[in-house]
Amino acid sequence: MKKYIFLMGFILALVLPGCELDEVTDPNQPSLGGVIDDPSPQEMALLVGGLEARSRDAMGAFITATGEIARELYDFNSSDPTTLETLLGKDGAILTGSEPQLTGLMFARYQAVKSAEFIIEAVENIELDESQKQGYRGVANTFKGLALLDILNLLNNNGIRVDVKDPDNLGPYLSKAEALTAIQGFLDQGFNQLQGAEFPFSLSVGFLGFDTPANFALFNRAVAARVAIHAEDYPLAKSLAEASFMDMAADLRIGPKKMYGLGGVEILNPIFKTPQQNGDQYIVHDRFIEDIQPGDTRINKFRLRNDPTSRDGLNGTHETALYETSTSPIDYIRNEELILIFAEASIQTGELGDAVMALDVIRNAHGLANYSGPQTEDGLIEEMLYNRRYSLWAEGHTMFDLRRYGRLNDQFLPIDRPGDLVHFEFPIPPFEVE
């Protein structure tokens, strides 16, 4: 059983949505070997589109898992009891590794990893200039690193598999430190491949402004800066943020985006919820309403409900207003996060003036005056975490932030029902255990 999720991911990742590949021996599935051995330029371009499509999957699972454990939100989802029971440790319930949020995320992200590896293998067998082949490799390795980081965020100290090239002979689980090193290695390899590369393919409109090798390399460095924060390598994080598209004077929203749409092979934004509905809804945890500073415009991420809502002993007065429509894009990473990475790295490297400058950029953009608290490491950490909490609400970061600073526990987070637990990390799924 242990290979099931990866074998299925390997197969399904290569059946690309909306594309028709040549040399199909089975009318229901493309000939994978035929594409690898003799891909056409059109097929290679479609593979990139498929990789990008795979990278947007399972965001609902990821945000529900991280958001509930970090007490950012409640997923009032009547069709899935794990959202208000297991994820919140109801009556002492522990995580088993079989939760659909974990398995769904792993399935989707390993699909992306296999899609990336398929591109890297197939590009060796096509007549292209080496600079064009490097373009494919650079994009594939960037998406591969991004996908693996999401899995590691959930499994944490349990580590992850990085080598899944051969579904019949999967590599071992690496420790967290080993996995972070490997992920950073994929990103560095991709960055090097992008130097002097060409793109003989097109990315979606979500990468407008990041659709050339030089600009895509800035995205690569941004993802690498996020990885460095996870590894708590703060000097590296700061230098990578500076080498990315971070710009203190630019719009905080700038950055590549996951695109969603209606019809055909498109999927909808899974975090958008119809306003004021009583069924499927993301409810904001009260602490985010109670703790926000006066005048902070990030309050607009939360919509006051016409009527407060409750379910299974949990209550809320506000629902998500994070995305305007069911087709709104979701950021991969944006300027705002990079400035916050720069601020954190500056605090941790003792460059407190740089940290204050960066935090003021965030504060001012959201209607707040310059920071006036103590310019000490402890004071600035509190300010940085406050801004990460509200700037990156329901984007999968708060659980990691709390864990990194020793706050993912019931001494820091509220227990909303007697007997609830605060989980620290997901266990390896039982079908993956040797």
Coordinates of C-alpha atoms in Angstrom, one line a residue:
M1 CA 0.0 0.0 0.0
K2 CA 2.8 2.4 0.7
K3 CA 3.3 3.3 -3.0
Y4 CA -0.3 3.9 -3.7
I5 CA -0.4 7.7 -3.4
F6 CA 2.7 8.1 -5.5
L7 CA 1.8 5.6 -8.2
M8 CA -1.5 7.3 -8.7
G9 CA 0.1 10.7 -8.7
F10 CA 2.6 9.5 -11.2
I11 CA -0.1 8.3 -13.6
L12 CA -2.6 11.1 -13.2
A13 CA 0.0 14.0 -13.2
L14 CA 0.8 13.0 -16.8
V15 CA -2.7 13.0 -18.1
L16 CA -2.8 16.7 -18.7
P17 CA -6.0 18.6 -18.7
G18 CA -7.3 19.6 -22.0
C19 CA -4.4 18.3 -24.1
E20 CA -4.1 15.7 -26.9
L21 CA -0.9 13.8 -27.2
D22 CA 0.3 11.8 -30.2
E23 CA 0.9 8.1 -30.2
V24 CA -1.9 7.1 -27.9
T25 CA -2.1 3.3 -27.6
D26 CA -4.9 3.4 -25.0
P27 CA -7.7 5.8 -26.0
N28 CA -8.2 6.7 -22.3
Q29 CA -4.6 7.5 -21.5
P30 CA -1.6 8.9 -23.4
S31 CA 1.4 6.7 -24.1
L32 CA 3.8 8.1 -21.5
G33 CA 6.8 6.3 -22.9
G34 CA 6.1 7.7 -26.3
V35 CA 6.0 11.3 -25.0
I36 CA 9.2 10.9 -23.0
D37 CA 11.1 9.2 -25.9
D38 CA 10.0 11.5 -28.7
P39 CA 8.1 14.6 -27.5
S40 CA 7.0 17.3 -29.9
P41 CA 7.4 21.0 -29.2
Q42 CA 3.6 21.2 -28.7
E43 CA 3.6 18.3 -26.2
M44 CA 6.5 19.9 -24.3
A45 CA 4.6 23.2 -24.1
L46 CA 1.5 21.3 -22.9
L47 CA 3.5 19.6 -20.2
V48 CA 4.5 23.0 -18.8
G49 CA 0.8 24.0 -18.8
G50 CA 0.0 20.8 -16.9
L51 CA 2.7 21.4 -14.3
E52 CA 1.3 24.9 -13.7
A53 CA -2.2 23.5 -13.4
R54 CA -1.1 20.8 -11.0
S55 CA 0.5 23.4 -8.7
R56 CA -2.8 25.1 -7.9
D57 CA -4.6 22.0 -6.8
A58 CA -5.5 21.1 -3.1
M59 CA -5.3 24.7 -1.8
G60 CA -8.5 24.1 0.1
A61 CA -7.0 21.2 1.9
F62 CA -3.8 23.1 2.7
I63 CA -5.6 26.2 4.0
T64 CA -8.1 24.1 6.1
A65 CA -5.3 22.0 7.6
T66 CA -3.0 24.9 8.5
G67 CA -5.7 27.4 9.3
E68 CA -7.6 25.3 11.7
I69 CA -4.6 24.0 13.6
A70 CA -3.3 27.6 13.9
R71 CA -6.8 28.8 15.0
E72 CA -7.0 31.2 12.1
L73 CA -10.4 29.9 11.0
Y74 CA -13.0 27.2 11.2
D75 CA -14.1 25.3 8.1
F76 CA -17.8 24.8 8.7
N77 CA -18.1 22.0 6.2
S78 CA -20.9 19.6 7.0
S79 CA -19.6 17.0 4.6
D80 CA -16.3 16.5 6.3
P81 CA -16.3 15.9 10.1
T82 CA -12.5 16.1 10.4
T83 CA -12.6 19.9 10.0
L84 CA -14.2 20.5 13.4
E85 CA -13.1 17.3 15.1
T86 CA -9.8 15.8 14.2
L87 CA -8.0 19.0 13.1
L88 CA -9.0 20.7 16.3
G89 CA -8.3 17.7 18.5
K90 CA -11.9 17.4 19.7
D91 CA -12.0 15.4 23.0
G92 CA -8.3 14.7 22.6
A93 CA -8.5 13.3 19.1
I94 CA -5.1 12.9 17.6
L95 CA -4.0 13.2 14.0
T96 CA -3.5 9.8 12.3
G97 CA -2.1 10.8 8.9
S98 CA -5.2 9.6 7.1
E99 CA -6.9 13.0 7.2
P100 CA -8.1 14.1 3.8
Q101 CA -6.4 17.5 4.1
L102 CA -3.0 15.8 4.4
T103 CA -3.5 13.0 1.9
G104 CA -5.1 15.4 -0.6
L105 CA -2.3 17.8 -0.3
M106 CA 0.4 15.1 -0.7
F107 CA -1.4 13.6 -3.6
A108 CA -1.6 16.9 -5.4
R109 CA 1.9 18.1 -4.7
Y110 CA 3.5 14.8 -5.6
Q111 CA 1.6 15.0 -8.9
A112 CA 3.4 18.4 -9.5
V113 CA 6.7 16.8 -8.6
K114 CA 6.2 14.0 -11.0
S115 CA 5.1 16.4 -13.7
A116 CA 8.3 18.4 -13.2
E117 CA 10.4 15.3 -13.4
F118 CA 8.6 14.2 -16.5
I119 CA 9.5 17.5 -18.2
I120 CA 13.1 17.2 -17.2
E121 CA 13.3 13.7 -18.6
A122 CA 11.4 14.4 -21.8
V123 CA 13.4 17.5 -22.7
E124 CA 16.5 15.4 -23.2
N125 CA 14.9 13.8 -26.2
I126 CA 13.7 16.8 -28.2
E127 CA 15.6 18.9 -30.8
L128 CA 16.0 22.2 -29.0
D129 CA 18.8 24.6 -28.4
E130 CA 20.4 24.0 -25.0
S131 CA 19.3 27.4 -23.8
Q132 CA 15.7 26.4 -24.5
K133 CA 16.1 23.0 -22.7
Q134 CA 17.5 25.0 -19.7
G135 CA 14.3 27.0 -19.7
Y136 CA 12.2 23.9 -19.3
R137 CA 14.6 22.6 -16.6
G138 CA 14.6 25.8 -14.6
V139 CA 10.8 26.1 -14.5
A140 CA 10.4 22.4 -13.6
N141 CA 12.9 22.5 -10.7
T142 CA 11.3 25.7 -9.3
F143 CA 7.9 24.2 -9.2
K144 CA 9.3 21.0 -7.8
G145 CA 10.9 22.8 -4.8
L146 CA 7.7 24.8 -4.2
A147 CA 5.6 21.6 -4.2
L148 CA 7.9 19.7 -1.8
L149 CA 7.9 22.6 0.7
D150 CA 4.1 22.5 1.1
I151 CA 4.3 18.8 2.0
L152 CA 7.1 19.4 4.5
N153 CA 5.1 22.2 6.1
L154 CA 2.5 19.6 7.2
L155 CA 4.8 16.7 8.1
N156 CA 7.5 18.9 9.6
N157 CA 9.9 16.9 11.8
N158 CA 8.6 13.6 10.3
G159 CA 10.3 14.6 7.1
I160 CA 9.3 13.8 3.5
R161 CA 10.2 11.7 0.5
V162 CA 12.1 13.7 -2.0
D163 CA 13.1 11.0 -4.4
V164 CA 10.0 9.6 -6.1
K165 CA 11.4 9.1 -9.6
D166 CA 10.8 5.4 -9.6
P167 CA 7.3 4.6 -8.2
D168 CA 8.5 1.0 -7.6
N169 CA 11.5 2.0 -5.7
L170 CA 10.8 5.2 -3.7
G171 CA 13.5 7.0 -1.9
P172 CA 13.6 7.2 1.9
Y173 CA 12.0 9.8 4.1
L174 CA 14.5 12.5 4.7
S175 CA 14.7 14.4 7.9
K176 CA 13.3 18.0 8.0
A177 CA 16.8 19.4 7.8
E178 CA 17.8 17.1 4.9
A179 CA 14.5 17.8 3.1
L180 CA 15.1 21.6 3.4
T181 CA 18.6 21.2 2.0
A182 CA 17.3 19.2 -0.9
I183 CA 14.5 21.6 -1.6
Q184 CA 16.9 24.5 -1.6
G185 CA 19.1 22.5 -3.9
F186 CA 16.3 22.1 -6.5
L187 CA 15.6 25.8 -6.4
D188 CA 19.3 26.7 -6.7
Q189 CA 19.6 24.3 -9.6
G190 CA 16.6 25.8 -11.3
F191 CA 18.0 29.3 -10.8
N192 CA 21.3 28.4 -12.4
Q193 CA 19.5 26.8 -15.3
L194 CA 17.5 29.9 -15.9
Q195 CA 20.6 32.0 -16.4
G196 CA 20.9 32.7 -20.2
A197 CA 17.9 30.4 -20.8
E198 CA 15.0 30.8 -23.3
F199 CA 11.4 29.9 -22.9
P200 CA 10.1 28.1 -26.0
F201 CA 6.7 27.9 -24.3
S202 CA 4.2 30.3 -22.6
L203 CA 3.2 30.5 -19.0
S204 CA -0.4 31.5 -18.0
V205 CA -1.4 35.1 -17.4
G206 CA -0.8 34.4 -13.7
F207 CA 2.9 34.8 -14.5
L208 CA 2.5 38.1 -16.4
G209 CA 5.7 40.0 -15.6
F210 CA 7.4 36.8 -14.6
D211 CA 7.2 35.0 -17.9
T212 CA 10.8 35.5 -19.1
P213 CA 13.7 33.4 -17.8
A214 CA 15.2 36.5 -16.1
N215 CA 11.9 37.5 -14.3
F216 CA 11.0 33.9 -13.5
A217 CA 14.4 33.6 -11.8
L218 CA 13.3 36.4 -9.5
F219 CA 10.3 34.3 -8.6
N220 CA 12.7 31.4 -8.0
R221 CA 14.7 33.5 -5.6
A222 CA 11.5 34.5 -3.8
V223 CA 10.6 30.9 -3.2
A224 CA 14.1 30.2 -2.0
A225 CA 13.9 33.0 0.5
R226 CA 10.7 31.4 1.9
V227 CA 12.6 28.1 2.2
A228 CA 15.5 29.8 4.0
I229 CA 13.1 31.2 6.6
H230 CA 11.8 27.7 7.2
A231 CA 15.4 26.5 7.6
E232 CA 16.0 29.5 10.0
D233 CA 19.0 30.5 7.8
Y234 CA 18.4 34.2 8.2
P235 CA 21.5 35.6 6.5
L236 CA 20.6 33.5 3.4
A237 CA 16.9 34.5 3.7
K238 CA 17.8 38.2 3.6
S239 CA 20.2 37.9 0.7
L240 CA 17.6 35.8 -1.3
A241 CA 14.8 38.3 -0.6
E242 CA 17.1 41.1 -1.9
A243 CA 17.9 39.0 -5.0
S244 CA 14.1 38.4 -5.7
F245 CA 11.5 40.8 -7.0
M246 CA 11.1 42.4 -3.5
D247 CA 10.6 46.2 -3.8
M248 CA 9.9 48.4 -0.8
A249 CA 8.4 51.1 -3.1
A250 CA 6.2 48.8 -5.2
D251 CA 2.7 47.5 -4.8
L252 CA 2.6 44.8 -2.1
R253 CA 0.4 42.7 -4.4
I254 CA 2.9 42.1 -7.1
G255 CA 3.8 38.5 -7.7
P256 CA 2.9 35.4 -9.7
K257 CA -0.6 34.0 -9.2
K258 CA -2.4 30.7 -9.4
M259 CA -5.3 31.2 -11.8
Y260 CA -8.8 29.8 -11.5
G261 CA -11.7 29.9 -13.9
L262 CA -15.1 28.5 -15.0
G263 CA -15.8 25.7 -17.4
G264 CA -13.8 23.0 -19.2
V265 CA -10.8 21.9 -17.3
E266 CA -10.7 25.0 -15.1
I267 CA -11.3 24.8 -11.4
L268 CA -12.7 27.4 -9.0
N269 CA -10.8 29.2 -6.2
P270 CA -11.4 26.8 -3.3
I271 CA -11.1 29.4 -0.6
F272 CA -13.8 31.7 -1.9
K273 CA -17.2 31.2 -0.2
T274 CA -20.5 32.7 -1.1
P275 CA -21.1 35.6 1.3
Q276 CA -23.5 35.0 4.2
Q277 CA -24.3 31.4 3.4
N278 CA -24.9 29.1 6.4
G279 CA -23.5 25.9 4.9
D280 CA -20.0 25.6 3.6
Q281 CA -18.1 28.6 5.0
Y282 CA -14.8 29.6 6.4
I283 CA -15.4 31.4 9.7
V284 CA -12.8 33.7 11.1
H285 CA -11.4 32.9 14.5
D286 CA -12.5 35.6 17.0
R287 CA -9.0 36.3 18.0
F288 CA -8.3 37.9 14.7
I289 CA -11.2 40.3 15.2
E290 CA -10.3 41.1 18.8
D291 CA -6.6 41.6 18.4
I292 CA -6.4 43.8 15.2
Q293 CA -5.1 47.3 15.8
P294 CA -7.5 50.2 15.3
G295 CA -7.3 51.5 11.8
D296 CA -5.7 48.4 10.3
T297 CA -7.3 48.0 6.9
R298 CA -6.6 44.3 6.9
I299 CA -9.9 44.0 8.8
N300 CA -11.4 44.0 5.3
K301 CA -10.3 40.4 4.9
F302 CA -13.1 39.5 7.3
R303 CA -16.8 40.1 6.5
L304 CA -19.3 40.6 9.4
R305 CA -22.0 38.1 9.1
N306 CA -25.6 39.2 9.2
D307 CA -26.1 36.7 12.0
P308 CA -23.4 35.1 14.1
T309 CA -23.0 31.4 13.3
S310 CA -22.1 28.3 15.4
R311 CA -21.5 24.7 14.9
D312 CA -20.4 21.9 17.3
G313 CA -19.7 24.3 20.1
L314 CA -17.7 26.7 17.9
N315 CA -18.8 30.3 17.2
G316 CA -18.0 33.2 14.9
T317 CA -19.2 36.6 13.9
H318 CA -17.1 37.0 10.7
E319 CA -16.5 35.0 7.6
T320 CA -13.8 35.2 5.0
A321 CA -13.8 38.0 2.5
L322 CA -10.3 37.3 1.3
Y323 CA -11.3 36.7 -2.4
E324 CA -13.9 38.6 -4.3
T325 CA -15.1 35.9 -6.6
S326 CA -14.9 32.1 -7.3
T327 CA -12.3 32.8 -10.0
S328 CA -10.1 35.2 -8.1
P329 CA -6.4 34.2 -8.3
I330 CA -4.3 33.0 -5.3
D331 CA -0.7 34.3 -4.9
Y332 CA 2.2 31.9 -5.1
I333 CA 4.2 34.5 -3.3
R334 CA 4.0 38.3 -3.4
N335 CA 6.0 41.4 -2.6
E336 CA 4.3 41.8 0.8
E337 CA 5.6 38.4 2.0
L338 CA 9.1 39.1 0.7
I339 CA 9.2 42.4 2.7
L340 CA 8.1 40.5 5.8
I341 CA 10.8 37.8 5.2
F342 CA 13.3 40.7 4.9
A343 CA 12.0 42.2 8.2
E344 CA 12.3 38.9 10.0
A345 CA 15.7 38.1 8.7
S346 CA 16.9 41.6 9.7
I347 CA 15.7 41.1 13.2
Q348 CA 17.4 37.7 13.5
T349 CA 20.7 39.1 12.1
G350 CA 20.6 42.1 14.5
E351 CA 20.0 44.7 11.8
L352 CA 17.0 46.2 13.6
G353 CA 17.0 49.4 11.6
D354 CA 16.3 47.5 8.4
A355 CA 13.6 45.6 10.2
V356 CA 11.8 48.8 11.3
M357 CA 12.0 50.2 7.9
A358 CA 10.5 47.1 6.3
L359 CA 7.8 46.8 8.9
D360 CA 6.8 50.5 8.5
V361 CA 6.3 49.8 4.7
I362 CA 3.8 47.1 5.7
R363 CA 2.1 49.1 8.4
N364 CA 1.7 52.3 6.3
A365 CA 0.3 50.3 3.4
H366 CA -2.5 49.1 5.7
G367 CA -3.4 52.4 7.3
L368 CA -1.1 52.3 10.4
A369 CA 1.4 54.8 11.6
N370 CA 5.1 54.0 11.8
Y371 CA 6.1 51.5 14.5
S372 CA 6.6 53.2 17.8
G373 CA 7.2 50.2 20.1
P374 CA 10.5 49.1 21.6
Q375 CA 13.3 48.6 19.0
T376 CA 14.5 45.4 20.6
E377 CA 14.6 41.9 19.2
D378 CA 11.7 40.8 21.3
G379 CA 9.6 43.9 20.5
L380 CA 10.2 43.6 16.8
I381 CA 9.5 39.9 16.7
E382 CA 6.1 40.6 18.2
E383 CA 5.5 43.3 15.6
M384 CA 6.7 41.1 12.7
L385 CA 4.5 38.2 13.8
Y386 CA 1.5 40.6 14.1
N387 CA 2.0 41.7 10.5
R388 CA 2.6 38.2 9.2
R389 CA -0.6 37.1 11.0
Y390 CA -2.8 39.7 9.3
S391 CA -1.0 40.1 6.0
L392 CA -0.8 36.4 5.3
W393 CA -4.1 35.3 6.9
A394 CA -5.4 32.0 5.5
E395 CA -2.5 31.6 3.2
G396 CA -0.9 28.7 5.0
H397 CA 1.8 30.6 7.0
T398 CA 0.5 31.1 10.5
M399 CA 0.9 27.5 11.6
F400 CA 4.5 27.6 10.5
D401 CA 5.1 30.9 12.2
L402 CA 3.7 29.7 15.5
R403 CA 5.7 26.5 15.4
R404 CA 8.9 28.4 14.5
Y405 CA 8.5 30.6 17.5
G406 CA 7.4 28.0 20.0
R407 CA 3.8 29.1 20.1
L408 CA 1.9 26.3 18.4
N409 CA 0.6 25.0 21.7
D410 CA -2.3 25.5 24.1
Q411 CA -0.3 27.9 26.3
F412 CA -0.4 30.5 23.4
L413 CA -3.5 29.5 21.4
P414 CA -7.0 29.5 22.8
I415 CA -8.8 26.2 23.5
D416 CA -12.3 26.9 22.2
R417 CA -13.9 23.7 23.6
P418 CA -12.8 21.8 26.7
G419 CA -10.8 18.8 25.7
D420 CA -9.5 20.3 22.3
L421 CA -5.9 19.9 21.4
V422 CA -3.4 22.0 19.5
H423 CA -1.6 19.7 17.0
F424 CA 2.1 20.3 16.2
E425 CA 2.5 18.4 12.9
F426 CA 0.9 15.6 10.9
P427 CA 2.2 12.1 11.1
I428 CA 3.3 10.2 8.1
P429 CA 0.3 8.5 6.5
P430 CA -0.1 4.9 7.6
F431 CA 0.1 3.6 4.1
E432 CA 3.6 5.2 3.8
V433 CA 5.0 3.7 6.9
E434 CA 7.5 0.9 6.3

